[in-house]
Short mmCIF file of C-alpha atoms and ligand atoms in Angstrom, two decimals:
data_model
loop_
_atom_site.label_atom_id
_atom_site.label_comp_id
_atom_site.label_asym_id
_atom_site.label_seq_id
_atom_site.Cartn_x
_atom_site.Cartn_y
_atom_site.Cartn_z
CA UNK A 1 118.84 20.93 242.80
CA UNK A 2 121.63 23.65 243.19
CA UNK A 3 124.99 23.57 243.36
CA UNK A 4 125.20 23.79 247.06
CA UNK A 5 121.92 23.22 248.85
CA UNK A 6 121.58 22.83 252.49
CA UNK A 7 118.89 20.37 253.99
CA UNK A 8 118.84 19.24 257.55
CA UNK A 9 122.02 19.99 259.02
CA UNK A 10 123.60 18.08 255.46
CA UNK A 11 125.57 20.82 252.80
CA UNK A 12 124.79 19.19 249.46
CA UNK A 13 127.52 19.88 246.65
CA UNK A 14 127.33 19.18 243.20
CA UNK A 15 130.58 16.89 242.31
CA UNK A 16 131.58 19.67 239.63
CA UNK A 17 134.55 16.74 238.84
CA UNK A 18 132.70 14.27 238.00
CA UNK A 19 130.95 16.29 235.21
CA UNK A 20 129.16 16.81 232.25
CA UNK A 21 129.45 12.74 232.61
CA UNK A 22 127.81 12.06 235.95
CA UNK A 23 125.41 14.44 237.78
CA UNK A 24 126.36 13.39 241.57
CA UNK A 25 125.78 15.00 244.83
CA UNK A 26 128.63 14.89 247.88
CA UNK A 27 126.47 14.80 251.02
CA UNK A 28 128.53 16.90 253.97
CA UNK A 29 127.51 15.83 257.81
CA UNK A 30 131.43 17.84 258.66
CA UNK A 31 133.31 20.72 257.53
CA UNK A 32 136.04 19.12 256.83
CA UNK A 33 134.28 17.33 253.94
CA UNK A 34 133.68 20.77 252.44
CA UNK A 35 137.37 21.85 252.80
CA UNK A 36 138.36 18.69 250.77
CA UNK A 37 135.74 19.55 248.11
CA UNK A 38 137.04 23.16 247.58
CA UNK A 39 140.82 21.48 247.34
CA UNK A 40 139.93 18.90 244.88
CA UNK A 41 138.10 21.43 243.24
CA UNK A 42 134.72 19.48 243.30
CA UNK A 43 133.07 23.21 243.82
CA UNK A 44 135.29 25.60 242.50
CA UNK A 45 134.79 29.37 240.68
CA UNK A 46 135.24 32.40 243.16
CA UNK A 47 131.61 33.22 244.35
CA UNK A 48 130.92 29.39 244.24
CA UNK A 49 133.68 28.78 246.82
CA UNK A 50 132.45 31.53 248.75
CA UNK A 51 129.56 30.59 249.30
CA UNK A 52 130.79 26.90 250.05
CA UNK A 53 133.04 28.39 253.06
CA UNK A 54 130.40 30.26 254.37
CA UNK A 55 128.20 26.77 254.61
CA UNK A 56 131.25 24.90 255.86
CA UNK A 57 131.93 27.26 258.49
CA UNK A 58 128.08 26.85 259.66
CA UNK A 59 128.37 23.35 259.23
CA UNK A 60 131.39 23.59 262.03
CA UNK A 61 129.51 25.47 264.38
CA UNK A 62 126.08 23.08 264.12
CA UNK A 63 128.30 19.96 265.23
CA UNK A 64 130.23 21.44 267.40
CA UNK A 65 129.36 19.93 271.15
CA UNK A 66 132.08 21.14 273.12
CA UNK A 67 132.62 23.56 275.52
CA UNK A 68 134.64 26.60 273.49
CA UNK A 69 132.86 27.23 270.11
CA UNK A 70 135.05 30.72 269.22
CA UNK A 71 138.64 29.04 269.89
CA UNK A 72 137.15 26.03 267.77
CA UNK A 73 135.78 28.38 264.79
CA UNK A 74 138.61 30.76 264.76
CA UNK A 75 140.71 27.22 264.03
CA UNK A 76 138.07 25.96 261.40
CA UNK A 77 137.89 29.17 259.83
CA UNK A 78 141.78 29.10 259.40
CA UNK A 79 141.60 25.45 257.72
CA UNK A 80 139.44 27.24 255.51
CA UNK A 81 141.38 30.35 254.54
CA UNK A 82 144.64 27.87 253.71
CA UNK A 83 142.27 25.80 251.08
CA UNK A 84 142.27 27.81 248.38
CA UNK A 85 144.45 30.77 247.95
CA UNK A 86 143.63 33.30 245.19
CA UNK A 87 140.50 33.66 245.30
CA UNK A 88 139.28 36.10 248.01
CA UNK A 89 135.58 35.24 247.72
CA UNK A 90 137.01 32.86 250.37
CA UNK A 91 138.35 35.45 252.80
CA UNK A 92 134.96 37.61 252.18
CA UNK A 93 132.98 34.56 253.07
CA UNK A 94 135.39 33.93 256.54
CA UNK A 95 135.74 37.90 257.46
CA UNK A 96 131.52 38.17 257.09
CA UNK A 97 131.08 34.89 259.38
CA UNK A 98 133.53 35.82 261.44
CA UNK A 99 132.14 39.23 262.21
CA UNK A 100 128.93 37.66 263.44
CA UNK A 101 130.78 35.24 265.30
CA UNK A 102 132.44 37.85 266.80
CA UNK A 103 129.68 40.96 267.41
CA UNK A 104 127.65 38.07 269.04
CA UNK A 105 130.28 36.26 271.00
CA UNK A 106 128.24 36.81 274.36
CA UNK A 107 125.38 34.46 273.12
CA UNK A 108 124.85 30.99 273.80
CA UNK A 109 126.29 28.63 271.65
CA UNK A 110 123.15 27.59 269.98
CA UNK A 111 122.10 30.77 269.20
CA UNK A 112 125.42 31.58 267.82
CA UNK A 113 124.71 28.80 265.96
CA UNK A 114 121.39 29.70 264.05
CA UNK A 115 122.93 33.43 263.31
CA UNK A 116 125.59 31.63 261.62
CA UNK A 117 123.67 29.39 259.48
CA UNK A 118 121.62 32.63 258.82
CA UNK A 119 124.40 34.78 257.30
CA UNK A 120 125.47 31.78 254.77
CA UNK A 121 122.41 31.95 253.70
CA UNK A 122 122.39 35.26 253.29
CA UNK A 123 125.57 35.44 251.44
CA UNK A 124 124.45 32.53 249.44
CA UNK A 125 121.68 34.86 248.26
CA UNK A 126 123.82 37.96 247.56
CA UNK A 127 125.81 36.59 245.25
CA UNK A 128 122.94 34.70 243.47
CA UNK A 129 121.14 38.94 243.17
CA UNK A 130 124.80 39.68 242.04
CA UNK A 131 124.95 37.67 239.56
CA UNK A 132 121.56 38.23 238.23
CA UNK A 133 122.66 41.91 238.35
CA UNK A 134 125.99 41.39 236.25
CA UNK A 135 123.97 39.60 234.25
CA UNK A 136 121.62 42.41 232.61
CA UNK A 137 124.81 45.18 233.24
CA UNK A 138 126.96 43.06 231.10
CA UNK A 139 124.19 42.33 227.96
CA UNK A 140 123.72 46.11 227.83
CA UNK A 141 127.61 46.42 226.48
CA UNK A 142 127.27 43.73 224.75
CA UNK A 143 126.65 44.37 220.88
CA UNK A 144 124.39 43.46 218.78
CA UNK A 145 124.99 39.65 216.88
CA UNK A 146 128.26 39.76 219.33
CA UNK A 147 130.45 36.73 218.61
CA UNK A 148 131.89 36.45 222.50
CA UNK A 149 134.91 34.14 223.32
CA UNK A 150 135.16 33.31 227.03
CA UNK A 151 138.08 31.60 228.86
CA UNK A 152 137.08 29.03 231.76
CA UNK A 153 133.86 28.76 233.58
CA UNK A 154 131.74 31.06 235.24
CA UNK A 155 128.12 30.09 234.86
CA UNK A 156 125.79 29.10 237.58
CA UNK A 157 128.62 26.03 238.27
CA UNK A 158 131.27 28.48 239.57
CA UNK A 159 128.31 31.06 241.15
CA UNK A 160 125.08 30.39 242.41
CA UNK A 161 122.92 32.38 239.76
CA UNK A 162 123.31 32.65 236.08
CA UNK A 163 126.88 33.46 236.56
CA UNK A 164 129.28 36.40 235.38
CA UNK A 165 130.80 36.05 232.67
CA UNK A 166 128.83 33.44 231.51
CA UNK A 167 125.73 34.85 232.65
CA UNK A 168 126.18 37.94 230.71
CA UNK A 169 126.56 35.19 227.77
CA UNK A 170 123.09 33.88 228.91
CA UNK A 171 121.72 36.72 228.65
CA UNK A 172 122.90 38.23 225.38
CA UNK A 173 121.24 35.38 223.93
CA UNK A 174 117.66 35.65 225.41
CA UNK A 175 118.09 39.76 224.82
CA UNK A 176 118.61 38.01 220.86
CA UNK A 177 122.08 39.88 220.62
CA UNK A 178 124.41 36.80 220.61
CA UNK A 179 125.47 35.55 217.65
CA UNK A 180 127.78 33.06 218.88
CA UNK A 181 130.16 31.90 222.05
CA UNK A 182 133.58 30.41 221.19
CA UNK A 183 134.71 29.02 224.47
CA UNK A 184 138.51 27.56 225.64
CA UNK A 185 138.75 23.79 226.85
CA UNK A 186 140.92 25.41 229.85
CA UNK A 187 143.79 23.05 230.34
CA UNK A 188 144.49 21.11 232.73
CA UNK A 189 141.58 20.78 234.37
CA UNK A 190 138.89 21.28 231.77
CA UNK A 191 136.30 23.81 232.95
CA UNK A 192 135.72 25.18 229.76
CA UNK A 193 135.05 21.71 227.75
CA UNK A 194 133.40 19.59 230.69
CA UNK A 195 131.85 22.62 232.91
CA UNK A 196 130.96 25.50 230.40
CA UNK A 197 129.84 23.23 227.55
CA UNK A 198 127.37 21.39 229.45
CA UNK A 199 126.23 24.94 230.59
CA UNK A 200 125.96 26.34 226.97
CA UNK A 201 124.77 22.87 225.74
CA UNK A 202 121.49 23.11 228.49
CA UNK A 203 120.95 26.68 227.62
CA UNK A 204 120.69 25.60 223.69
CA UNK A 205 123.20 28.51 222.82
CA UNK A 206 125.53 28.43 219.91
CA UNK A 207 129.26 27.11 220.71
CA UNK A 208 132.15 26.26 219.62
CA UNK A 209 134.81 24.44 222.18
CA UNK A 210 138.46 25.50 221.21
CA UNK A 211 141.40 24.65 222.80
CA UNK A 212 143.83 27.31 224.53
CA UNK A 213 146.28 27.41 221.62
CA UNK A 214 143.39 28.73 219.45
CA UNK A 215 142.44 32.05 220.83
CA UNK A 216 144.62 33.75 218.04
CA UNK A 217 143.73 31.88 215.42
CA UNK A 218 139.60 32.86 216.02
CA UNK A 219 140.84 35.87 216.41
CA UNK A 220 142.80 36.66 213.00
CA UNK A 221 140.16 35.60 211.27
CA UNK A 222 137.42 37.97 213.04
CA UNK A 223 135.34 35.06 214.46
CA UNK A 224 135.33 36.85 217.53
CA UNK A 225 133.97 40.90 218.63
CA UNK A 226 134.82 40.85 221.94
CA UNK A 227 136.14 38.92 225.05
CA UNK A 228 134.38 38.44 228.72
CA UNK A 229 136.12 36.37 231.14
CA UNK A 230 135.36 36.12 235.05
CA UNK A 231 137.86 36.98 238.28
CA UNK A 232 138.91 35.48 241.09
CA UNK A 233 140.60 38.47 242.74
CA UNK A 234 141.05 41.93 241.55
CA UNK A 235 143.11 44.68 243.01
CA UNK A 236 142.40 48.24 243.85
CA UNK A 237 144.08 49.24 240.70
CA UNK A 238 142.44 47.03 238.44
CA UNK A 239 144.71 44.46 238.57
CA UNK A 240 142.73 40.85 237.65
CA UNK A 241 143.82 37.03 239.18
CA UNK A 242 141.82 34.95 237.05
CA UNK A 243 142.17 30.96 235.05
CA UNK A 244 145.87 30.38 234.08
CA UNK A 245 145.41 31.48 230.05
CA UNK A 246 143.53 34.61 230.54
CA UNK A 247 146.81 37.30 230.48
CA UNK A 248 147.60 35.13 227.38
CA UNK A 249 143.98 36.17 225.31
CA UNK A 250 143.96 39.97 227.34
CA UNK A 251 147.35 40.39 225.54
CA UNK A 252 146.25 38.95 221.97
CA UNK A 253 142.57 40.96 222.23
CA UNK A 254 145.29 44.30 222.38
CA UNK A 255 146.59 43.27 219.62
CA UNK A 256 143.67 42.60 218.06
CA UNK A 257 141.60 45.75 218.98
CA UNK A 258 138.88 43.75 220.83
CA UNK A 259 137.24 44.42 223.99
CA UNK A 260 138.08 42.43 226.77
CA UNK A 261 135.76 43.04 230.05
CA UNK A 262 136.01 41.31 233.56
CA UNK A 263 132.77 40.50 234.52
CA UNK A 264 132.65 39.80 238.50
CA UNK A 265 130.77 40.77 241.41
CA UNK A 266 132.39 43.18 244.07
CA UNK A 267 132.98 40.14 246.50
CA UNK A 268 135.80 39.26 244.28
CA UNK A 269 137.39 43.10 245.15
CA UNK A 270 140.30 42.89 247.24
CA UNK A 271 141.08 46.59 247.83
CA UNK A 272 143.58 45.48 250.84
CA UNK A 273 145.81 45.06 247.28
CA UNK A 274 147.09 47.71 244.96
CA UNK A 275 149.24 45.44 242.47
CA UNK A 276 148.16 42.21 241.44
CA UNK A 277 151.74 41.11 241.52
CA UNK A 278 150.82 41.02 245.96
CA UNK A 279 148.11 38.71 244.80
CA UNK A 280 149.24 34.82 245.81
CA UNK A 281 148.65 32.76 242.89
CA UNK A 282 147.99 28.86 243.78
CA UNK A 283 150.41 26.56 242.62
CA UNK A 284 148.42 23.19 242.21
CA UNK A 285 149.88 19.53 241.61
CA UNK A 286 152.04 19.29 238.47
CA UNK A 287 149.89 15.66 238.01
CA UNK A 288 147.22 17.46 236.78
CA UNK A 289 149.16 18.97 233.70
CA UNK A 290 150.98 15.28 233.10
CA UNK A 291 147.58 13.97 233.08
CA UNK A 292 144.60 14.39 231.13
CA UNK A 293 141.06 13.11 232.82
CA UNK A 294 142.95 10.78 235.09
CA UNK A 295 145.36 9.45 232.31
CA UNK A 296 149.31 10.32 231.73
CA UNK A 297 149.91 11.62 228.57
CA UNK A 298 153.88 11.92 229.17
CA UNK A 299 156.55 10.14 230.40
CA UNK A 300 157.31 9.49 234.21
CA UNK A 301 160.85 11.55 234.05
CA UNK A 302 158.96 14.98 232.73
CA UNK A 303 158.27 17.69 235.21
CA UNK A 304 155.34 20.00 234.57
CA UNK A 305 154.45 23.85 236.22
CA UNK A 306 151.26 24.31 237.39
CA UNK A 307 149.70 28.17 238.23
CA UNK A 308 145.93 27.91 238.63
CA UNK A 309 145.81 31.40 238.06
CA UNK A 310 147.52 34.53 236.22
CA UNK A 311 147.20 38.21 236.90
CA UNK A 312 146.24 40.53 233.99
CA UNK A 313 147.47 44.04 234.28
CA UNK A 314 144.56 46.50 235.00
CA UNK A 315 146.12 48.42 231.40
CA UNK A 316 144.78 45.66 229.35
CA UNK A 317 141.45 45.84 230.48
CA UNK A 318 138.51 47.44 228.28
CA UNK A 319 136.15 47.69 231.37
CA UNK A 320 134.85 45.47 234.55
CA UNK A 321 130.98 44.76 234.40
CA UNK A 322 130.46 44.72 238.32
CA UNK A 323 127.23 44.25 240.55
CA UNK A 324 127.20 47.52 240.54
CA UNK A 325 127.62 48.40 237.12
CA UNK A 326 129.81 48.64 234.36
CA UNK A 327 133.15 50.78 235.51
CA UNK A 328 135.51 51.81 232.70
CA UNK A 329 139.73 52.96 233.43
CA UNK A 330 141.46 54.48 234.94
CA UNK A 331 139.51 52.13 237.93
CA UNK A 332 140.76 52.41 241.35
CA UNK A 333 138.70 56.16 241.93
CA UNK A 334 135.21 53.88 240.51
CA UNK A 335 136.57 51.49 242.43
CA UNK A 336 136.74 53.22 245.68
CA UNK A 337 133.07 55.01 244.76
CA UNK A 338 131.03 51.50 245.02
CA UNK A 339 132.83 50.72 248.44
CA UNK A 340 131.74 53.86 249.72
CA UNK A 341 128.22 53.38 248.13
CA UNK A 342 128.39 49.77 249.48
CA UNK A 343 129.08 51.33 253.14
CA UNK A 344 126.23 53.97 253.21
O1 LIG B 401 140.18 27.36 239.67
P1 LIG B 401 138.71 27.90 239.54
O2 LIG B 401 137.96 26.57 238.56
O3 LIG B 401 138.38 27.39 240.77
O4 LIG B 401 138.73 28.53 238.52
C1 LIG B 401 137.79 29.76 238.20
C2 LIG B 401 137.90 30.51 237.39
O5 LIG B 401 138.78 31.22 237.23
C3 LIG B 401 136.89 31.77 236.83
O6 LIG B 401 137.01 32.20 235.97
C4 LIG B 401 136.66 32.80 238.39
O7 LIG B 401 136.62 31.96 239.59
C5 LIG B 401 135.39 33.37 238.36
S1 LIG B 401 134.16 32.45 238.57
C6 LIG B 401 132.45 33.47 238.14
#
């Protein structure tokens, strides 16, 4: 079964908060359960959040029995919009669903419901194809005997297909180009240790877990020759929001002269924003930092900061692996060219 699946008007979501120790599915009968799963990061990763949002809106439509489906769904969409603010894929999915709704407002509620579900399925299939394309474009630029470092989880658990950055890792392994992968544990919620570790183990890819503060050490020892990470939002000039800690890795990479790539589908680009400083960075509950796997790790009196993402300026990025090919700086003109091609 996939990480997200639609069956008989129920949305099944693999509960990633329990991985790698339990593989449990949440059964969502109501859209509020989908919002809860996104907020609590039972489903996470930018493309997967987008797909869950699309299905959540379709679920809300299908379960609605009232007389004003348009107003109701607009309200539902604004609830999704505030569930997790950084990954732009969520807004990409909302816009796609809103367009279907607005372009078919004169149809009967039952026809609207069918069209919304079809659109959610289309978004899911497109994300799978994008993930496949990123994996092969990325494998091309990976050097022979690659020793890749990656951060957070960007694999099948975060996307619908093989992944973005981790999709490239998997493909490079298939092509015989990969020697080893170093993956960070990714505090506070351990997406690296729990989720990337789980995926690499399943694929039997040679890999080593490091704590987040070992990145400088492994680079100084020459253990890494390329870094590939994912993205939650990429601006027009190429500034990139990704899991907290990415910026720190990008600075280190530049000091050590190691290529630093972002891998992301075009649905993770926000063409309405030029500068990274305008990306809203989600601030999560400080309890996530004050605890580890549900256990308190410090005194009750201690306070903690918990931004879920940071912004890496375009100047620190070697290239961006997209589903339309790999782009290099200056990014803006290439991003606009892809947009133009897509809208043809
Ligand atoms: O907070 P998360 O786990 O949703 O953050 C995930 C990341 O930062 C990923 O790198 C990003 O969403 C890309 S996933 C293909």
